[in-house]
């Protein structure tokens, strides 16, 4: 319902702009645009792969007149590109679907702090860099999913419990080359220390139902087809599968249940998609406007409804599906630590043979 309302808003804004442009004399408009370059564009590098994002950029353009140029790529490639381009980069902002990568970009001095009341008011402290070099925009939880036909909820408790021998040959999780798992392991290092994190990763590998393959959705599919009992996956994929145009995906999502691990202990692992202003941004005013827009209630509602992500904005409600899973306790760490321990996490994963 909310999505429809937004669509109507977008359409009415577009119509207003079209009518306004038609009423104006063309030469005057052309002059304004060519004389004020800063007014025109913002360039972003993003590793996010969700359709909602373009919808948000279009809405931003319709509200501000600022055009958004999007370059998509893998986060590490985009960070390398920013490094290589140096001061000559076209990119004004970097968006990644992982706090660890934003931390990495910050460490390489590719970002600069933004002093914005809107951003600090709208985004809780643990979901942004302490010096405001990057800001979380959406939250995702890395949860356990299972089939009620096979597993009783009472058997589930924590990430640590997944290393118990009762789960031997029953655990489904994608490759450790994936950033979501690197950050999960980094959070285990931050909370339990390196030694315990190594033991944990080793125990996870020992309980694999199969060699890691596919993405998060494929792990859920393998639970339903009976290849394993428990899958580790990000929350929004469940919403996306339920609303998928592919009936197979809908069926899988309808046959799995969500479990938030570590509710009695250290909380469920969360991560953010976030944004940072590049050090050499040429359109920094426009970039900050975009950052503030994405943290606004309006944009946060769209992230929540259309992409099934938890909003960072405390006043915005998650989608009904996410609400139906209930509130949950999250890991109580600053997400910068996911970046700080990324290298160690990757080393450990290689050591224990988590492919
Ligand atoms: Fe994803």
Short mmCIF file of C-alpha atoms and ligand atoms in Angstrom, two decimals:
data_model
loop_
_atom_site.label_atom_id
_atom_site.label_comp_id
_atom_site.label_asym_id
_atom_site.label_seq_id
_atom_site.Cartn_x
_atom_site.Cartn_y
_atom_site.Cartn_z
CA UNK A 1 0.00 0.00 0.00
CA UNK A 2 2.81 2.34 0.95
CA UNK A 3 4.66 1.49 -2.24
CA UNK A 4 1.62 2.42 -4.28
CA UNK A 5 1.31 5.70 -2.40
CA UNK A 6 4.98 6.44 -3.17
CA UNK A 7 4.43 5.62 -6.81
CA UNK A 8 1.54 8.06 -6.95
CA UNK A 9 3.75 10.69 -5.29
CA UNK A 10 6.54 10.09 -7.81
CA UNK A 11 4.14 10.27 -10.74
CA UNK A 12 2.51 13.45 -9.50
CA UNK A 13 5.91 15.07 -8.92
CA UNK A 14 7.03 14.08 -12.42
CA UNK A 15 3.83 15.50 -13.87
CA UNK A 16 4.28 18.78 -11.98
CA UNK A 17 7.85 19.06 -13.23
CA UNK A 18 6.81 18.32 -16.81
CA UNK A 19 4.09 20.97 -16.66
CA UNK A 20 6.43 23.48 -15.03
CA UNK A 21 9.10 22.91 -17.68
CA UNK A 22 6.54 23.27 -20.44
CA UNK A 23 5.39 26.59 -18.97
CA UNK A 24 8.91 28.02 -18.71
CA UNK A 25 10.78 29.48 -21.64
CA UNK A 26 13.41 27.04 -22.77
CA UNK A 27 16.42 29.40 -23.24
CA UNK A 28 16.24 30.63 -19.63
CA UNK A 29 16.28 27.10 -18.29
CA UNK A 30 19.15 26.08 -20.50
CA UNK A 31 21.20 29.01 -19.23
CA UNK A 32 20.65 28.13 -15.57
CA UNK A 33 21.76 24.56 -16.12
CA UNK A 34 24.93 25.33 -18.04
CA UNK A 35 26.02 28.09 -15.69
CA UNK A 36 25.70 26.08 -12.55
CA UNK A 37 27.40 22.72 -12.89
CA UNK A 38 27.16 21.94 -9.19
CA UNK A 39 23.39 22.17 -9.47
CA UNK A 40 23.27 19.40 -12.03
CA UNK A 41 24.59 16.05 -10.90
CA UNK A 42 25.86 13.66 -8.30
CA UNK A 43 27.94 10.64 -9.26
CA UNK A 44 27.85 7.49 -7.22
CA UNK A 45 29.68 4.19 -7.10
CA UNK A 46 27.55 1.41 -5.65
CA UNK A 47 27.78 -2.34 -5.13
CA UNK A 48 24.08 -2.66 -4.28
CA UNK A 49 22.15 -4.81 -6.70
CA UNK A 50 18.53 -4.04 -5.80
CA UNK A 51 15.92 -2.41 -8.09
CA UNK A 52 14.61 -0.20 -5.29
CA UNK A 53 17.72 1.94 -5.39
CA UNK A 54 17.06 3.35 -8.86
CA UNK A 55 13.52 4.18 -7.76
CA UNK A 56 14.97 6.20 -4.89
CA UNK A 57 17.47 8.03 -7.12
CA UNK A 58 14.65 8.92 -9.53
CA UNK A 59 12.58 10.26 -6.66
CA UNK A 60 15.57 12.33 -5.45
CA UNK A 61 16.00 13.77 -8.96
CA UNK A 62 12.31 14.62 -9.20
CA UNK A 63 12.46 16.44 -5.85
CA UNK A 64 15.76 18.31 -6.32
CA UNK A 65 16.47 18.42 -10.05
CA UNK A 66 19.86 16.84 -9.31
CA UNK A 67 20.68 14.04 -11.73
CA UNK A 68 22.12 10.84 -10.24
CA UNK A 69 24.74 9.01 -12.31
CA UNK A 70 25.21 5.44 -11.12
CA UNK A 71 28.27 3.24 -11.62
CA UNK A 72 27.70 -0.33 -10.36
CA UNK A 73 30.43 -2.78 -9.48
CA UNK A 74 31.75 -5.10 -6.80
CA UNK A 75 32.74 -3.21 -3.65
CA UNK A 76 36.43 -4.16 -3.78
CA UNK A 77 36.65 -3.19 -7.44
CA UNK A 78 34.99 0.16 -6.75
CA UNK A 79 37.37 0.84 -3.86
CA UNK A 80 40.37 -0.06 -6.09
CA UNK A 81 38.97 2.22 -8.78
CA UNK A 82 38.63 5.10 -6.30
CA UNK A 83 42.25 4.54 -5.26
CA UNK A 84 43.47 4.44 -8.84
CA UNK A 85 41.52 7.52 -9.90
CA UNK A 86 42.67 9.56 -6.91
CA UNK A 87 41.79 13.26 -7.07
CA UNK A 88 40.54 12.84 -10.64
CA UNK A 89 37.69 10.52 -9.67
CA UNK A 90 34.20 11.36 -10.87
CA UNK A 91 32.65 9.63 -7.87
CA UNK A 92 31.07 11.82 -5.20
CA UNK A 93 29.70 9.04 -3.02
CA UNK A 94 30.41 5.38 -2.40
CA UNK A 95 27.61 3.00 -1.38
CA UNK A 96 28.33 -0.57 -0.27
CA UNK A 97 26.16 -3.33 1.19
CA UNK A 98 28.58 -3.88 4.07
CA UNK A 99 29.99 -1.69 6.82
CA UNK A 100 33.32 -3.50 6.53
CA UNK A 101 33.89 -2.20 3.01
CA UNK A 102 33.07 1.38 4.00
CA UNK A 103 35.58 1.03 6.81
CA UNK A 104 38.13 -0.22 4.28
CA UNK A 105 37.51 2.80 2.01
CA UNK A 106 37.88 5.06 5.04
CA UNK A 107 41.16 3.41 6.06
CA UNK A 108 42.50 4.05 2.57
CA UNK A 109 41.57 7.71 3.05
CA UNK A 110 39.09 7.64 0.20
CA UNK A 111 36.25 9.18 2.24
CA UNK A 112 35.77 12.44 4.12
CA UNK A 113 33.63 13.29 7.14
CA UNK A 114 30.22 14.90 6.69
CA UNK A 115 28.91 17.26 9.33
CA UNK A 116 25.14 16.94 9.01
CA UNK A 117 22.54 17.23 11.75
CA UNK A 118 20.07 15.33 9.60
CA UNK A 119 22.40 12.36 9.24
CA UNK A 120 23.41 12.25 12.91
CA UNK A 121 19.79 12.70 14.05
CA UNK A 122 18.35 10.08 11.70
CA UNK A 123 21.03 7.39 12.05
CA UNK A 124 21.83 5.73 15.41
CA UNK A 125 25.42 6.04 16.56
CA UNK A 126 26.38 2.35 16.29
CA UNK A 127 25.32 2.35 12.63
CA UNK A 128 27.73 5.06 11.49
CA UNK A 129 31.42 5.87 11.72
CA UNK A 130 32.36 7.69 14.93
CA UNK A 131 33.95 10.48 12.87
CA UNK A 132 31.09 10.53 10.36
CA UNK A 133 33.14 9.20 7.45
CA UNK A 134 30.32 6.80 6.57
CA UNK A 135 26.67 6.30 7.50
CA UNK A 136 24.49 3.19 7.56
CA UNK A 137 21.30 3.49 5.50
CA UNK A 138 19.60 0.12 5.93
CA UNK A 139 20.00 -2.79 8.33
CA UNK A 140 19.93 -6.49 7.53
CA UNK A 141 20.15 -9.36 10.00
CA UNK A 142 21.96 -12.62 9.25
CA UNK A 143 19.55 -15.21 10.58
CA UNK A 144 18.96 -18.96 10.61
CA UNK A 145 16.20 -20.44 8.48
CA UNK A 146 14.79 -23.93 8.82
CA UNK A 147 11.84 -26.08 7.80
CA UNK A 148 9.28 -26.69 10.55
CA UNK A 149 8.57 -30.07 8.99
CA UNK A 150 12.06 -31.21 9.90
CA UNK A 151 13.41 -29.03 12.70
CA UNK A 152 11.81 -27.88 15.90
CA UNK A 153 12.48 -24.28 16.85
CA UNK A 154 13.43 -25.42 20.35
CA UNK A 155 16.53 -27.10 18.87
CA UNK A 156 17.90 -23.74 17.75
CA UNK A 157 19.73 -21.27 19.95
CA UNK A 158 22.91 -19.57 18.75
CA UNK A 159 25.54 -19.29 16.01
CA UNK A 160 27.89 -21.06 18.43
CA UNK A 161 25.45 -24.00 18.78
CA UNK A 162 25.71 -24.62 15.03
CA UNK A 163 29.10 -26.21 15.67
CA UNK A 164 27.49 -28.91 17.85
CA UNK A 165 27.82 -32.43 16.43
CA UNK A 166 24.01 -32.73 16.30
CA UNK A 167 24.17 -30.53 13.17
CA UNK A 168 26.78 -32.65 11.38
CA UNK A 169 26.04 -32.70 7.64
CA UNK A 170 23.07 -30.38 8.13
CA UNK A 171 24.39 -26.84 7.79
CA UNK A 172 23.99 -24.72 4.65
CA UNK A 173 25.93 -21.51 4.10
CA UNK A 174 27.48 -19.85 1.09
CA UNK A 175 31.19 -19.34 0.44
CA UNK A 176 33.41 -17.34 2.79
CA UNK A 177 34.52 -15.29 -0.21
CA UNK A 178 31.19 -13.55 0.30
CA UNK A 179 31.32 -10.38 2.36
CA UNK A 180 28.22 -11.28 4.40
CA UNK A 181 30.03 -14.30 5.87
CA UNK A 182 33.31 -12.41 6.31
CA UNK A 183 31.45 -9.83 8.38
CA UNK A 184 29.65 -12.51 10.40
CA UNK A 185 33.03 -14.09 11.23
CA UNK A 186 34.52 -10.64 11.95
CA UNK A 187 31.71 -10.05 14.44
CA UNK A 188 32.58 -13.35 16.15
CA UNK A 189 36.20 -12.13 16.46
CA UNK A 190 35.01 -8.79 17.88
CA UNK A 191 32.73 -10.45 20.43
CA UNK A 192 34.40 -13.76 21.34
CA UNK A 193 38.05 -13.17 20.41
CA UNK A 194 40.20 -14.64 17.66
CA UNK A 195 40.72 -18.10 19.15
CA UNK A 196 37.04 -18.78 19.75
CA UNK A 197 36.17 -17.39 16.34
CA UNK A 198 38.64 -19.80 14.73
CA UNK A 199 37.16 -22.76 16.63
CA UNK A 200 33.71 -21.63 15.59
CA UNK A 201 34.58 -21.39 11.91
CA UNK A 202 36.21 -24.83 12.08
CA UNK A 203 33.08 -26.27 13.68
CA UNK A 204 30.88 -24.69 11.01
CA UNK A 205 32.95 -26.28 8.23
CA UNK A 206 32.77 -29.67 9.98
CA UNK A 207 28.98 -29.49 9.94
CA UNK A 208 28.54 -28.43 6.30
CA UNK A 209 25.76 -30.28 4.46
CA UNK A 210 27.71 -29.69 1.23
CA UNK A 211 30.57 -27.63 -0.16
CA UNK A 212 29.50 -23.97 -0.10
CA UNK A 213 27.83 -22.96 -3.35
CA UNK A 214 25.25 -20.46 -4.57
CA UNK A 215 23.91 -17.34 -2.90
CA UNK A 216 21.77 -16.84 0.20
CA UNK A 217 18.55 -17.76 -1.64
CA UNK A 218 20.09 -21.04 -2.80
CA UNK A 219 20.73 -22.05 0.82
CA UNK A 220 17.02 -21.60 1.61
CA UNK A 221 16.14 -23.66 -1.46
CA UNK A 222 18.44 -26.43 -0.23
CA UNK A 223 16.66 -26.46 3.16
CA UNK A 224 13.32 -27.02 1.44
CA UNK A 225 14.69 -29.68 -0.92
CA UNK A 226 16.17 -31.46 2.12
CA UNK A 227 19.89 -31.09 1.34
CA UNK A 228 20.39 -29.67 4.82
CA UNK A 229 18.42 -28.51 7.85
CA UNK A 230 19.67 -25.05 8.75
CA UNK A 231 20.69 -22.22 6.43
CA UNK A 232 22.37 -18.93 7.32
CA UNK A 233 20.97 -16.03 5.28
CA UNK A 234 20.13 -12.33 5.22
CA UNK A 235 16.60 -11.35 6.18
CA UNK A 236 15.61 -9.25 3.13
CA UNK A 237 16.03 -12.20 0.77
CA UNK A 238 13.10 -13.93 2.46
CA UNK A 239 10.85 -10.95 1.68
CA UNK A 240 12.18 -10.74 -1.85
CA UNK A 241 11.56 -14.45 -2.42
CA UNK A 242 8.00 -14.22 -1.07
CA UNK A 243 7.23 -11.40 -3.52
CA UNK A 244 9.22 -12.96 -6.38
CA UNK A 245 7.75 -13.47 -9.87
CA UNK A 246 9.30 -16.94 -9.78
CA UNK A 247 6.75 -19.34 -8.19
CA UNK A 248 9.56 -21.70 -7.12
CA UNK A 249 11.11 -18.96 -4.99
CA UNK A 250 7.75 -18.09 -3.44
CA UNK A 251 7.23 -21.75 -2.56
CA UNK A 252 10.63 -22.01 -0.91
CA UNK A 253 10.07 -18.86 1.14
CA UNK A 254 6.65 -20.10 2.25
CA UNK A 255 8.22 -23.28 3.56
CA UNK A 256 10.94 -21.82 5.73
CA UNK A 257 10.84 -20.19 9.15
CA UNK A 258 13.10 -17.50 10.53
CA UNK A 259 15.10 -17.81 13.74
CA UNK A 260 17.06 -14.95 15.33
CA UNK A 261 20.09 -16.56 16.99
CA UNK A 262 21.82 -15.50 20.22
CA UNK A 263 18.79 -13.83 21.77
CA UNK A 264 19.80 -15.10 25.22
CA UNK A 265 23.43 -14.07 24.73
CA UNK A 266 25.24 -11.68 22.38
CA UNK A 267 22.46 -10.89 19.89
CA UNK A 268 21.91 -11.54 16.19
CA UNK A 269 24.52 -10.35 13.69
CA UNK A 270 23.48 -7.27 11.74
CA UNK A 271 25.16 -5.32 8.99
CA UNK A 272 24.26 -2.20 7.03
CA UNK A 273 24.30 -0.86 3.55
CA UNK A 274 25.87 2.53 3.90
CA UNK A 275 27.19 5.60 2.20
CA UNK A 276 30.29 7.81 2.36
CA UNK A 277 31.30 11.08 0.72
CA UNK A 278 34.45 10.56 -1.35
CA UNK A 279 37.52 12.58 -0.46
CA UNK A 280 37.70 14.19 -3.89
CA UNK A 281 33.97 14.75 -4.43
CA UNK A 282 33.39 17.47 -7.04
CA UNK A 283 29.70 17.80 -6.24
CA UNK A 284 29.86 17.55 -2.48
CA UNK A 285 26.80 19.72 -1.78
CA UNK A 286 24.66 17.56 -4.05
CA UNK A 287 26.21 14.44 -2.56
CA UNK A 288 25.28 15.51 0.98
CA UNK A 289 21.74 16.30 -0.22
CA UNK A 290 21.51 12.77 -1.59
CA UNK A 291 22.88 11.29 1.64
CA UNK A 292 20.35 13.25 3.68
CA UNK A 293 17.56 12.24 1.32
CA UNK A 294 18.42 8.54 1.67
CA UNK A 295 18.33 8.90 5.46
CA UNK A 296 14.99 10.76 5.37
CA UNK A 297 11.78 9.15 6.58
CA UNK A 298 10.49 9.18 3.01
CA UNK A 299 13.40 7.19 1.58
CA UNK A 300 13.68 4.96 4.64
CA UNK A 301 10.06 3.89 4.15
CA UNK A 302 10.82 2.87 0.59
CA UNK A 303 13.89 0.86 1.63
CA UNK A 304 11.73 -0.83 4.27
CA UNK A 305 8.68 -1.58 2.12
CA UNK A 306 10.17 -2.32 -1.24
CA UNK A 307 13.43 -4.06 -0.33
CA UNK A 308 12.49 -5.62 3.03
CA UNK A 309 15.42 -4.01 4.83
CA UNK A 310 15.20 -2.70 8.37
CA UNK A 311 15.23 1.11 8.33
CA UNK A 312 18.03 2.84 10.28
CA UNK A 313 15.68 5.75 11.05
CA UNK A 314 14.20 5.03 14.49
CA UNK A 315 10.77 6.49 13.59
CA UNK A 316 10.28 4.37 10.46
CA UNK A 317 8.59 0.99 10.81
CA UNK A 318 9.87 -2.13 9.06
CA UNK A 319 7.64 -3.93 6.54
CA UNK A 320 4.75 -6.03 7.91
CA UNK A 321 6.58 -9.29 7.13
CA UNK A 322 9.60 -8.21 9.19
CA UNK A 323 7.32 -7.00 11.97
CA UNK A 324 5.66 -10.42 12.00
CA UNK A 325 9.02 -11.97 12.95
CA UNK A 326 9.07 -9.77 16.04
CA UNK A 327 11.70 -7.54 17.56
CA UNK A 328 15.11 -8.99 18.27
CA UNK A 329 18.30 -8.28 20.11
CA UNK A 330 21.22 -7.31 17.88
CA UNK A 331 24.97 -7.65 18.44
CA UNK A 332 26.08 -4.68 20.49
CA UNK A 333 29.19 -3.64 18.55
CA UNK A 334 30.09 -0.67 16.40
CA UNK A 335 29.95 -1.93 12.85
CA UNK A 336 33.40 -0.45 12.12
CA UNK A 337 34.73 -3.60 13.79
CA UNK A 338 33.46 -5.65 10.84
CA UNK A 339 36.01 -3.77 8.75
CA UNK A 340 38.71 -3.85 11.38
CA UNK A 341 38.57 -7.65 11.59
CA UNK A 342 37.83 -8.40 7.95
CA UNK A 343 41.38 -9.42 7.10
CA UNK A 344 41.66 -11.70 10.13
CA UNK A 345 38.27 -13.23 9.31
CA UNK A 346 39.37 -14.02 5.75
CA UNK A 347 42.60 -15.58 7.06
CA UNK A 348 40.68 -17.76 9.51
CA UNK A 349 38.18 -18.87 6.85
CA UNK A 350 41.07 -19.94 4.60
CA UNK A 351 42.84 -21.70 7.47
CA UNK A 352 39.82 -23.81 8.39
CA UNK A 353 38.91 -24.60 4.78
CA UNK A 354 35.66 -22.59 4.52
CA UNK A 355 35.69 -22.27 0.75
FE1 LIG B 1 22.43 -8.91 -0.93
#
